[in-house]
PDB file of C-alpha atoms and ligand atoms in Angstrom:
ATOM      1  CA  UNK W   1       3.754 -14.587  21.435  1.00  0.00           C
ATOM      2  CA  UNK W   2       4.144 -13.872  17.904  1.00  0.00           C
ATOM      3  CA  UNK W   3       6.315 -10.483  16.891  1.00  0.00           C
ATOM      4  CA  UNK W   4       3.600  -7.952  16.090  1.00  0.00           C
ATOM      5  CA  UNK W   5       1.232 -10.358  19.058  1.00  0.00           C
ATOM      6  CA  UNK W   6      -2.419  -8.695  18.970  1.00  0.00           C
ATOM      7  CA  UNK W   7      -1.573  -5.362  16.702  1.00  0.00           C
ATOM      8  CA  UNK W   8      -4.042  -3.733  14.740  1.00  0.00           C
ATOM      9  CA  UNK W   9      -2.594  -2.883  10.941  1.00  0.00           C
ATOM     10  CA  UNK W  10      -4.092  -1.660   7.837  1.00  0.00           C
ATOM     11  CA  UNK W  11      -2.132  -2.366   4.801  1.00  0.00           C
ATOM     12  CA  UNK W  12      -3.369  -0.862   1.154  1.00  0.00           C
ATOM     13  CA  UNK W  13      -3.069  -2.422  -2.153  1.00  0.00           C
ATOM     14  CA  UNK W  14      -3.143  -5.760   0.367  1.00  0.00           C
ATOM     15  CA  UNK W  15      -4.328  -8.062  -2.771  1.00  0.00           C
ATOM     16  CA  UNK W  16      -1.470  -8.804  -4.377  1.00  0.00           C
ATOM     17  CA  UNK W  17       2.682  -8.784  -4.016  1.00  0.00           C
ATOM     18  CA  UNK W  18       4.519  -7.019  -0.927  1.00  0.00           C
ATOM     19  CA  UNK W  19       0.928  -5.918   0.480  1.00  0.00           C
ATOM     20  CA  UNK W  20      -0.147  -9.641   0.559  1.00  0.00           C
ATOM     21  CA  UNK W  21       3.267 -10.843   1.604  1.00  0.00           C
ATOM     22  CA  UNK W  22       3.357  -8.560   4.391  1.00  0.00           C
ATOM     23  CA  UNK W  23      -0.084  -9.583   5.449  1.00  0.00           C
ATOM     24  CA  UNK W  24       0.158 -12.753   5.879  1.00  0.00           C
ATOM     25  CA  UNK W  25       3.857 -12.576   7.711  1.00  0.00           C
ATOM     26  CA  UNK W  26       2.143 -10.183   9.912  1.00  0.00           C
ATOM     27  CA  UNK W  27      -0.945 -11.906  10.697  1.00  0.00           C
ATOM     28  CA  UNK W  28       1.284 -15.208  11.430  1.00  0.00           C
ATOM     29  CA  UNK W  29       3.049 -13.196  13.816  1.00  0.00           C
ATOM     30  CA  UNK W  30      -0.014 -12.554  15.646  1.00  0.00           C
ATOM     31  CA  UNK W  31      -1.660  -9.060  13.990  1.00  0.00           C
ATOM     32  CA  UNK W  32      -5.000  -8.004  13.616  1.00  0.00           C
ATOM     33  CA  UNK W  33      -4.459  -7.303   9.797  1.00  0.00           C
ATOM     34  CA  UNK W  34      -6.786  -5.338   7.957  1.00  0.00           C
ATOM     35  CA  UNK W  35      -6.312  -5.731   4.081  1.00  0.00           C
ATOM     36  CA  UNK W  36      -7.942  -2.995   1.600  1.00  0.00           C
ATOM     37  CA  UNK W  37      -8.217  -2.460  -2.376  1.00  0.00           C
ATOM     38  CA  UNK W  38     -10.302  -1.966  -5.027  1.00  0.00           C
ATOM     39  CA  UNK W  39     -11.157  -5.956  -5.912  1.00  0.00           C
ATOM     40  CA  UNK W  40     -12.610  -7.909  -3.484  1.00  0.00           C
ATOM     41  CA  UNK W  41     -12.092 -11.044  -4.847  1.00  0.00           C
ATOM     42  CA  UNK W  42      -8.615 -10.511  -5.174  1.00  0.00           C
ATOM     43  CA  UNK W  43      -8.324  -9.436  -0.891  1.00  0.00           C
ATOM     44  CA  UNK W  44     -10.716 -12.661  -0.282  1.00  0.00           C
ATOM     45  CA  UNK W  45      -8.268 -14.724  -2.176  1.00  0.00           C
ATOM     46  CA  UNK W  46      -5.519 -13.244   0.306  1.00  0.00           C
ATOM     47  CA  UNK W  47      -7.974 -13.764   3.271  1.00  0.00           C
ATOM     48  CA  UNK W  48      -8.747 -17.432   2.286  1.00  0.00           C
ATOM     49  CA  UNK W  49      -9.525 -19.167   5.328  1.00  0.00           C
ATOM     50  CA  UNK W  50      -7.142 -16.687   7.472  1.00  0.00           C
ATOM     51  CA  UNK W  51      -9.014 -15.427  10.774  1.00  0.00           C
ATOM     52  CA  UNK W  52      -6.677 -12.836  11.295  1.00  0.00           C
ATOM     53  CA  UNK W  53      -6.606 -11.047   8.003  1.00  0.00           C
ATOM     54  CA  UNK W  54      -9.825  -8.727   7.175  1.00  0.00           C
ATOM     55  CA  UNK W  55     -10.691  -6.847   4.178  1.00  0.00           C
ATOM     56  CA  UNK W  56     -12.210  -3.665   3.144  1.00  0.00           C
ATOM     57  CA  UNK W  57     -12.907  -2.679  -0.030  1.00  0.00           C
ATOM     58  CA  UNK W  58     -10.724   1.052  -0.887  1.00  0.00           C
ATOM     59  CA  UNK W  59      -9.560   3.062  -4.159  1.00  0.00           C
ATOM     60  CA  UNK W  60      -6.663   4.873  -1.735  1.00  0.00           C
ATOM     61  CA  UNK W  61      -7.094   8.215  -4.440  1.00  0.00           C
ATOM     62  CA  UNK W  62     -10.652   8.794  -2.741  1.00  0.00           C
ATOM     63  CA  UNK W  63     -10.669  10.825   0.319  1.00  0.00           C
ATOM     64  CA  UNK W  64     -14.277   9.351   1.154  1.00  0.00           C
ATOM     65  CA  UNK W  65     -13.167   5.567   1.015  1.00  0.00           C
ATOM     66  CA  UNK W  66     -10.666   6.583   3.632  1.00  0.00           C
ATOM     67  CA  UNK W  67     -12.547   7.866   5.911  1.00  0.00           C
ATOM     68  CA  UNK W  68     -14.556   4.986   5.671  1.00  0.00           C
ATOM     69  CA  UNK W  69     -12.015   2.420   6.043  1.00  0.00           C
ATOM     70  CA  UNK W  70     -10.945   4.739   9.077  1.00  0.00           C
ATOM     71  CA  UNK W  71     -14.380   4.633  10.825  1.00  0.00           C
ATOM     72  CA  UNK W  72     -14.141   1.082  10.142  1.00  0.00           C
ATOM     73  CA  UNK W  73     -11.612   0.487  12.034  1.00  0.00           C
ATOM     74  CA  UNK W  74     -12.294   3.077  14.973  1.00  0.00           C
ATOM     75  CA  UNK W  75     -15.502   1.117  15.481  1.00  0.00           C
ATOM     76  CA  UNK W  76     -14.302  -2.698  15.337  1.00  0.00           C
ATOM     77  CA  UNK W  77     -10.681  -2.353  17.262  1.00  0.00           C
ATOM     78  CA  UNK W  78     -11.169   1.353  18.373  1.00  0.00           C
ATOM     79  CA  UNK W  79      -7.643   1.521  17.807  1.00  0.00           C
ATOM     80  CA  UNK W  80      -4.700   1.131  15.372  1.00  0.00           C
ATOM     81  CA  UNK W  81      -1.320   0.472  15.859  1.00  0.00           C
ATOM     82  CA  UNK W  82       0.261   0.185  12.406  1.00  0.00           C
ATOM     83  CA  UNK W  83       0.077   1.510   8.763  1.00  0.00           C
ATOM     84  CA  UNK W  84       1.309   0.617   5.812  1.00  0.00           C
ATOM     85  CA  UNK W  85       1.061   2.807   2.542  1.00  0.00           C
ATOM     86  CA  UNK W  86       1.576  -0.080  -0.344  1.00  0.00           C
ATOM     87  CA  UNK W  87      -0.806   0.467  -2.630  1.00  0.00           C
ATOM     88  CA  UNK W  88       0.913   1.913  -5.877  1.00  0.00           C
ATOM     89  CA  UNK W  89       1.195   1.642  -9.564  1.00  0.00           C
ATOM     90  CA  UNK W  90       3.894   2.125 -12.299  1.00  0.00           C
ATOM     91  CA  UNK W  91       3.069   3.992 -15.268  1.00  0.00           C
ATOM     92  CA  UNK W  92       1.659   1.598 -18.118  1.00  0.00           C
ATOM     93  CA  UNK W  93       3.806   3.194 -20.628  1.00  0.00           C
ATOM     94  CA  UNK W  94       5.653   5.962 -18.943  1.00  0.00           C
ATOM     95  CA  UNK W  95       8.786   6.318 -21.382  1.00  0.00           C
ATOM     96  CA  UNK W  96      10.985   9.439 -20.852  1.00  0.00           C
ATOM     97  CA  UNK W  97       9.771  12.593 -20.202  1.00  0.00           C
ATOM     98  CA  UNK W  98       9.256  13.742 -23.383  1.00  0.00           C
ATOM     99  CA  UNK W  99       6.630  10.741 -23.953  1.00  0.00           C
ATOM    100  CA  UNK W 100       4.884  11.369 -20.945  1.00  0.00           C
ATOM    101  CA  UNK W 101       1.228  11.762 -21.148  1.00  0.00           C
ATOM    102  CA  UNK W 102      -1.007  14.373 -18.379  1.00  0.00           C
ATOM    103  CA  UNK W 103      -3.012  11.833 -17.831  1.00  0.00           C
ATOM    104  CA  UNK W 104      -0.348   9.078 -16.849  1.00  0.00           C
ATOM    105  CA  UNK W 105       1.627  11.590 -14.659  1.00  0.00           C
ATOM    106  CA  UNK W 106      -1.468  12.856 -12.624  1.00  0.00           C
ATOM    107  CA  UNK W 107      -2.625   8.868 -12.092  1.00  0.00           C
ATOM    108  CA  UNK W 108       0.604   8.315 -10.724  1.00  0.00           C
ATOM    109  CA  UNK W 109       0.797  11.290  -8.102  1.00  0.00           C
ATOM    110  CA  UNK W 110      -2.404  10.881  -6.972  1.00  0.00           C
ATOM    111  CA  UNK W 111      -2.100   6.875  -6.345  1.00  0.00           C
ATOM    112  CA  UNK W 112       0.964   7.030  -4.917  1.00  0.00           C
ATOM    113  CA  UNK W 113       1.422  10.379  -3.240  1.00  0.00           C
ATOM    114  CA  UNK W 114      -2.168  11.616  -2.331  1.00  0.00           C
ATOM    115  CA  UNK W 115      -2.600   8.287  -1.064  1.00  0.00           C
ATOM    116  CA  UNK W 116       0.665   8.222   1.603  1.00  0.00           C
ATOM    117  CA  UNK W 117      -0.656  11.794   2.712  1.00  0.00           C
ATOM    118  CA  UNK W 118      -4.449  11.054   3.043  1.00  0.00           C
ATOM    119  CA  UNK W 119      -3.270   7.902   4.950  1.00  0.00           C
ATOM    120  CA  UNK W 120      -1.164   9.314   7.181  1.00  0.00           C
ATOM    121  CA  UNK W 121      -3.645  12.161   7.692  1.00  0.00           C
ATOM    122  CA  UNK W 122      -6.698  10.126   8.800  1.00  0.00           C
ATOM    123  CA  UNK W 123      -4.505   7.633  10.899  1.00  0.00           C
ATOM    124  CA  UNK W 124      -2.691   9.462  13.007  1.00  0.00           C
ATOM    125  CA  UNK W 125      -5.093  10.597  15.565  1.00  0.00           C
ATOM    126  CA  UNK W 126      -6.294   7.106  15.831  1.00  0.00           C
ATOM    127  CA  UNK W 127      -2.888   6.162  16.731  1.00  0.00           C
ATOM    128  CA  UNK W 128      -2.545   9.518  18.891  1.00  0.00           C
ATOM    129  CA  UNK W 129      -5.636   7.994  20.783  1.00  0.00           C
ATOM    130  CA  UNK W 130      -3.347   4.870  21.502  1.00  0.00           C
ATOM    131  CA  UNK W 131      -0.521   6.608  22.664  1.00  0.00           C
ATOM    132  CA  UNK W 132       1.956   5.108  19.904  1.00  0.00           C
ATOM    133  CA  UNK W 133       1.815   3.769  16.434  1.00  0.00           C
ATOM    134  CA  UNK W 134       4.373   2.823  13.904  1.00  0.00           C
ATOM    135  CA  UNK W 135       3.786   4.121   9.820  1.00  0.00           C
ATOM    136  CA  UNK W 136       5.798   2.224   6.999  1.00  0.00           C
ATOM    137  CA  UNK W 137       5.466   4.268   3.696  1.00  0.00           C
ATOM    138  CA  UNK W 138       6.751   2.043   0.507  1.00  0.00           C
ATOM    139  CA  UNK W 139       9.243   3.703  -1.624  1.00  0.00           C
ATOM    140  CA  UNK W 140      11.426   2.368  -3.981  1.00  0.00           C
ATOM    141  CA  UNK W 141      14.844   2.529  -4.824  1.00  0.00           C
ATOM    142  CA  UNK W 142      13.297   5.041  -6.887  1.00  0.00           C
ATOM    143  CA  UNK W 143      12.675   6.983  -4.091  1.00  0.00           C
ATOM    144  CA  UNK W 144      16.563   7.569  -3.900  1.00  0.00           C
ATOM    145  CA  UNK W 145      18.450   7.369  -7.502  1.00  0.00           C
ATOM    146  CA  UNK W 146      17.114   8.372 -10.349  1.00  0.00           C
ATOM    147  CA  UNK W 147      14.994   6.213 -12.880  1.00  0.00           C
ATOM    148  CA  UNK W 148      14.738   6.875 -16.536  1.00  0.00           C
ATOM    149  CA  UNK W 149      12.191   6.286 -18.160  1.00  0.00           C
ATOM    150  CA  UNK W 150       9.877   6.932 -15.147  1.00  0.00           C
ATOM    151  CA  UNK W 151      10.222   9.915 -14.286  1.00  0.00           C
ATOM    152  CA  UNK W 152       6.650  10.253 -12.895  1.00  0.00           C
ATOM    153  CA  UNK W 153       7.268   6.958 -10.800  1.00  0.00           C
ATOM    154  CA  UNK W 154      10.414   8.443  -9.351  1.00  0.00           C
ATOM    155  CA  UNK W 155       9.407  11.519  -8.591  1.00  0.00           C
ATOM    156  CA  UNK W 156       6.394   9.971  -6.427  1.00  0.00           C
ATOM    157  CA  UNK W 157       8.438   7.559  -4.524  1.00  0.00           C
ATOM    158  CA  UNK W 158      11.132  10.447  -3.891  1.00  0.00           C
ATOM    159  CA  UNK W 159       7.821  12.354  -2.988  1.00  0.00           C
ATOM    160  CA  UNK W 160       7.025   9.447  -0.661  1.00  0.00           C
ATOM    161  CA  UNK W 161      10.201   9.711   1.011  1.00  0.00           C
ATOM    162  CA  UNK W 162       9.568  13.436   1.905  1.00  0.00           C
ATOM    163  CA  UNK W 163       6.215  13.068   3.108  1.00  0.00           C
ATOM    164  CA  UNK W 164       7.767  10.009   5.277  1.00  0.00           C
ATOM    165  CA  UNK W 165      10.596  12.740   6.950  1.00  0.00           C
ATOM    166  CA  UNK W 166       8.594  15.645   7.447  1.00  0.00           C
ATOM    167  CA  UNK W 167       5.537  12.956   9.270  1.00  0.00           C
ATOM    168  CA  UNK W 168       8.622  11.396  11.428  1.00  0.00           C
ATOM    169  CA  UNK W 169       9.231  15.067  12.960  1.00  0.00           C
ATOM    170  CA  UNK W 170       5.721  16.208  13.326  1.00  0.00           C
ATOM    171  CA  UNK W 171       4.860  13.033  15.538  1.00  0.00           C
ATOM    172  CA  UNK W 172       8.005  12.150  16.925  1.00  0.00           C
ATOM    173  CA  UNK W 173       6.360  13.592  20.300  1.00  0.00           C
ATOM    174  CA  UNK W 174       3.223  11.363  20.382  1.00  0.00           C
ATOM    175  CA  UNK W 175       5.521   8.524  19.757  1.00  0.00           C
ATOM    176  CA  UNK W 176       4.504   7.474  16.295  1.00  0.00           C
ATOM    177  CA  UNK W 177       7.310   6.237  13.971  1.00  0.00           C
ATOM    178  CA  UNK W 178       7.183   6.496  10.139  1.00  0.00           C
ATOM    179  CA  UNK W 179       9.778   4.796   8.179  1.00  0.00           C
ATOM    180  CA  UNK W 180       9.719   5.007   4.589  1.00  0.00           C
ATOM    181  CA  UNK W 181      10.613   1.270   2.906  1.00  0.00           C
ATOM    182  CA  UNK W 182      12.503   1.269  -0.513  1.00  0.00           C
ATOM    183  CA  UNK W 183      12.257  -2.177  -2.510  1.00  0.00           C
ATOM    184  CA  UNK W 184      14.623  -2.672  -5.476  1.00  0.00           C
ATOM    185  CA  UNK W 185      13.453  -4.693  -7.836  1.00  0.00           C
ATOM    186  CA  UNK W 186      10.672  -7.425  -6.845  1.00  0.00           C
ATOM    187  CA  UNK W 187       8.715 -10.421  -8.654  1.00  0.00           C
ATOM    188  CA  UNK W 188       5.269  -9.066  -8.331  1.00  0.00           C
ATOM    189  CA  UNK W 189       2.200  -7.651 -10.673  1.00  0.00           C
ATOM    190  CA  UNK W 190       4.224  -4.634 -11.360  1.00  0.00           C
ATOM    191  CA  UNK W 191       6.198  -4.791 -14.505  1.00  0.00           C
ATOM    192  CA  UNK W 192       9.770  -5.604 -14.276  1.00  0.00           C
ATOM    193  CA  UNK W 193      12.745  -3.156 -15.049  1.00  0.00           C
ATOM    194  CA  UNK W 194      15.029  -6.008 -16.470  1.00  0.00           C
ATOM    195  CA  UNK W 195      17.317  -3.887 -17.144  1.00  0.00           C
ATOM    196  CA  UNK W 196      17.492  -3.281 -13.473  1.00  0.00           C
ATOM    197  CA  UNK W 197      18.046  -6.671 -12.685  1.00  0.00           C
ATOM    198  CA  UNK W 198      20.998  -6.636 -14.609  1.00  0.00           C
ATOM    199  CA  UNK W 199      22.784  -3.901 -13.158  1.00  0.00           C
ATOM    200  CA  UNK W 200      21.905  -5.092  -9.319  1.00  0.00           C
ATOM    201  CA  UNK W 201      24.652  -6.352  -7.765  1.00  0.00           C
ATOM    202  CA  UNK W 202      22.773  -9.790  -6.402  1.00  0.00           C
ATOM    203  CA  UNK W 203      21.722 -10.261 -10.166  1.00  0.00           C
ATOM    204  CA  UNK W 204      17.883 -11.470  -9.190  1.00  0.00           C
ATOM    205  CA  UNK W 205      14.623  -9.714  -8.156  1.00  0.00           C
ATOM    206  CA  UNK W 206      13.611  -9.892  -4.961  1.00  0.00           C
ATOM    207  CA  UNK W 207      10.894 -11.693  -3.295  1.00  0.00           C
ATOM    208  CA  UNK W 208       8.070  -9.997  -1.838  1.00  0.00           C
ATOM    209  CA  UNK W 209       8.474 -11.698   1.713  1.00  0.00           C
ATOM    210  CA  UNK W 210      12.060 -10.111   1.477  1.00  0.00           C
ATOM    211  CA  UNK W 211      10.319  -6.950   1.798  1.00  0.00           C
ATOM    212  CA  UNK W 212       7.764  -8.263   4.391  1.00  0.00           C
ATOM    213  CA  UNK W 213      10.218  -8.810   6.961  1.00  0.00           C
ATOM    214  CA  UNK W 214      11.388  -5.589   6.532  1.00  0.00           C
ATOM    215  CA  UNK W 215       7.866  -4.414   7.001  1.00  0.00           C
ATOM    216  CA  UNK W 216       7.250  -6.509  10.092  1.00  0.00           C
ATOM    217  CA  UNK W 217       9.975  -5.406  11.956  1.00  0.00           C
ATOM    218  CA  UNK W 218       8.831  -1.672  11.258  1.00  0.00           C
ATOM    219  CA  UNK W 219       5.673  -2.094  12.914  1.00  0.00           C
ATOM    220  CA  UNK W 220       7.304  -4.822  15.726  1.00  0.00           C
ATOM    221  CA  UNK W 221       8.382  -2.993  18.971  1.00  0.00           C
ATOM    222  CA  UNK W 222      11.777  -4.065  17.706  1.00  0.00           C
ATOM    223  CA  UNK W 223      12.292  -0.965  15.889  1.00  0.00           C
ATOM    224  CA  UNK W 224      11.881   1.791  18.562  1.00  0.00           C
ATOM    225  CA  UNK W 225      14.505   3.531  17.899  1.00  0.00           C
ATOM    226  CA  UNK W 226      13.852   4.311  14.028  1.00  0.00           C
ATOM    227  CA  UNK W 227      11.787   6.732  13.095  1.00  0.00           C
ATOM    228  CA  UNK W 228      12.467   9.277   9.590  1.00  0.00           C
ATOM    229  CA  UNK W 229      14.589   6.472   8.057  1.00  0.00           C
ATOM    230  CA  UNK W 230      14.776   4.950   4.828  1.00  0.00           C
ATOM    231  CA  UNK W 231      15.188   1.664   4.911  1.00  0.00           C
ATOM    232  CA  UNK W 232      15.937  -0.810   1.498  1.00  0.00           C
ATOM    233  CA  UNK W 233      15.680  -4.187   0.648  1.00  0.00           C
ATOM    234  CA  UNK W 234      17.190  -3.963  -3.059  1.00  0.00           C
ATOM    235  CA  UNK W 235      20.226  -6.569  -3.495  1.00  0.00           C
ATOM    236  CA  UNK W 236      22.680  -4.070  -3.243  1.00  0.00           C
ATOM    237  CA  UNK W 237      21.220  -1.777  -5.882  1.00  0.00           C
ATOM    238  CA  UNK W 238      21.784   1.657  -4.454  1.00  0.00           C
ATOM    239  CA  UNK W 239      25.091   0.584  -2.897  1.00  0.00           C
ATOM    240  CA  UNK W 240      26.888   1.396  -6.038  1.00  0.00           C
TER     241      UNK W 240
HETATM  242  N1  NAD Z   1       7.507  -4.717  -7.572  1.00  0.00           N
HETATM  243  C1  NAD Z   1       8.568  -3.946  -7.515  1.00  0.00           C
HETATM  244  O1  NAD Z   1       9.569  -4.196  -8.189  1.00  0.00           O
HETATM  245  C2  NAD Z   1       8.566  -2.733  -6.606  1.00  0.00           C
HETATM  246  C3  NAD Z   1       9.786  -2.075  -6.401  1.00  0.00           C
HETATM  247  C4  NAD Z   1       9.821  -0.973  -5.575  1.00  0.00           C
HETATM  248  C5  NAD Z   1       8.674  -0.534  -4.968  1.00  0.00           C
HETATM  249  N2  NAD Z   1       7.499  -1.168  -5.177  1.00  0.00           N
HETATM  250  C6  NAD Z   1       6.312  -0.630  -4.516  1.00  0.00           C
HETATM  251  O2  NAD Z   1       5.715  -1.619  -3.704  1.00  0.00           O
HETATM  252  C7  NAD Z   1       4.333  -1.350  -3.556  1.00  0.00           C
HETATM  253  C8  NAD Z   1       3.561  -2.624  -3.815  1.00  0.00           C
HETATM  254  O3  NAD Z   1       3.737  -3.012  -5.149  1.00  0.00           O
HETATM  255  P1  NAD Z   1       3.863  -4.526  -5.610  1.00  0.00           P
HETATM  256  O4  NAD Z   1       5.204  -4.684  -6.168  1.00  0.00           O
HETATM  257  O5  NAD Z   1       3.427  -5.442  -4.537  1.00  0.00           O
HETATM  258  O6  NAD Z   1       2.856  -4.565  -6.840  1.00  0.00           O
HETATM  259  P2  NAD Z   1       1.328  -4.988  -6.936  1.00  0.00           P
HETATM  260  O7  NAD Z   1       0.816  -4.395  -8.208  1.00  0.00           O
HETATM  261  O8  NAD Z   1       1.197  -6.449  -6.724  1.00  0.00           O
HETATM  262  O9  NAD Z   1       0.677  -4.265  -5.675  1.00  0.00           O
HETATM  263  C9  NAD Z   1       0.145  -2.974  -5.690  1.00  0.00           C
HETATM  264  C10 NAD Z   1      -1.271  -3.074  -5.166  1.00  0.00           C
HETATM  265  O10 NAD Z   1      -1.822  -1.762  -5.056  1.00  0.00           O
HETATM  266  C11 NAD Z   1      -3.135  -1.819  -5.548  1.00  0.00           C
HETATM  267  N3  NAD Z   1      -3.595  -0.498  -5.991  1.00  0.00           N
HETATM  268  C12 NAD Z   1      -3.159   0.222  -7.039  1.00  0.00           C
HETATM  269  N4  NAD Z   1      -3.874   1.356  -7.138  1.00  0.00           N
HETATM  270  C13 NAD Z   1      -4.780   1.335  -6.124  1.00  0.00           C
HETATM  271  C14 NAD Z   1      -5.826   2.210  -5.705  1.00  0.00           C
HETATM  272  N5  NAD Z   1      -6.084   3.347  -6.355  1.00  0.00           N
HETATM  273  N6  NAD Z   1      -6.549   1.882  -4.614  1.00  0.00           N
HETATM  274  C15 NAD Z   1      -6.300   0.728  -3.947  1.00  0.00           C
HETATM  275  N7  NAD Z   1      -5.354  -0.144  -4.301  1.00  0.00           N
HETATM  276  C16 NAD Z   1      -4.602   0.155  -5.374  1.00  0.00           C
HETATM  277  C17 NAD Z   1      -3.076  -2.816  -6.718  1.00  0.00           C
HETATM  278  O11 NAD Z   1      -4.348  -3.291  -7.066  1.00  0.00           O
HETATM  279  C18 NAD Z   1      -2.168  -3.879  -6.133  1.00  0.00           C
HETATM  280  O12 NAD Z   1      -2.896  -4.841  -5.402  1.00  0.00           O
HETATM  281  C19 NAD Z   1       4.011  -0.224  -4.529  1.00  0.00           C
HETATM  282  O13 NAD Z   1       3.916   1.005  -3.828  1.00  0.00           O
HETATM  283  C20 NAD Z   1       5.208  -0.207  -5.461  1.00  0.00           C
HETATM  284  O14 NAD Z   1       5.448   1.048  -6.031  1.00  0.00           O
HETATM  285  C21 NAD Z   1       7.426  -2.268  -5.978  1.00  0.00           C
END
């Protein structure tokens, strides 16, 4: 019996880093994992010869793609037990306030915000239908101190976190959990902050199945009794 034995899980932004990570540590602990993003080559190359881990193509800013990923999903397993919001980008060249662009600041919001919302929006009564369900939203230590130099970032993960409280207390009756997860810094396509690096206590990044555990044990039965909480993975980073 593996941890998450027989779960059904859709993870965005599932081709690369923690969303890959997580998928495979999930699916090796028994879950039905369904991977989506906007390449399919990179998903199949996270699939390889996995039978547990499926893919579906998504852009999470498009309302349509989620409700086809959601019908999906409703028609294979007729049910899902776990979500994970992943997918989200950095600013290519946020710089401070002052430098950011429109454009930039609206990308941002709408990957990582819209994306959490519309998620949690078109998942929920599939999980209602199951009686229980467990949502991990990914933050950032962003999420919780302040970042300069990306500003937009920040204010999206801290965003994230919010959207994360105010979904724990709405469903906290039909027994789905949301946790929001807040990474510090981690070896993965998104650029590094080295800066970061040097002022985290542990004085590395972190690895992407350091955040995967975290993730697993969200969406295990082992975490029953969490719901609305942050929860970081970050070296010591926001300790200080
Ligand atoms: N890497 C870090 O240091 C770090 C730190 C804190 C939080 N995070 C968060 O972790 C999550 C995963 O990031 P990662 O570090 O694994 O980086 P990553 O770039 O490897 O993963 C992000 C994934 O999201 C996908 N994505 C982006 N926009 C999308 C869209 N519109 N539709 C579908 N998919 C989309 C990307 O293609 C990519 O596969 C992100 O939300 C990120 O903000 C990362």
């Amino acid at each position: 019996m593996g941890r998450v034995q027989d779960k059904v899980v859709l993870i965005t932004g599932g081709g690369s880093g923690i969303g890959a990570a997580s998928a495979k540590l999930l699916a090796k602990e028994g879950a039905q994992v369904i991977i989506t993003g906007r390449t399919q080559e990179k998903l199949d190359n996270v699939k390889a010869d996995n039978d547990q881990i499926h893919t579906i193509q998504q852009d999470v800013t498009k309302a349509e793609d989620w409700d086809r990923v959601i019908t999906e999903i409703k028609e294979k397993y007729g049910h899902l037990d776990g979500l994970v919001n992943n997918a989200g980008i950095t600013g290519p060249e946020e710089g401070s306030i002052e430098d950011l662009t429109d454009e930039t600041f609206y990308q941002i919001i709408d990957t990582n915000i819209y994306s959490v919302y519309k998620g949690m929006q078109v998942a929920i009564p599939l999980m209602r239908e199951a009686g229980k369900g467990s949502i991990v939203n990914i933050s950032s230590t962003s999420g919780l101190v302040g970042t300069p130099d990306a500003a937009a970032y920040g204010a999206s993960k801290f965003a994230v976190r919010g959207l994360t409280q105010s979904a724990a207390l709405e469903l906290v009756d039909d027994h789905i959990r949301v946790n929001s997860v807040h990474p510090g810094v981690v070896e993965t396509e998104i650029r590094l902050f080295e800066e970061v690096v040097e002022t985290t206590p542990m004085k590395r990044v972190g690895k992407a199945e350091e955040i995967a555990y975290l993730v697993l044990y969200l969406i295990s039965d082992e975490s029953t009794f969490s719901t609305g909480a942050a929860f970081t993975a970050d070296g010591g980073y926001t300790a200080k």
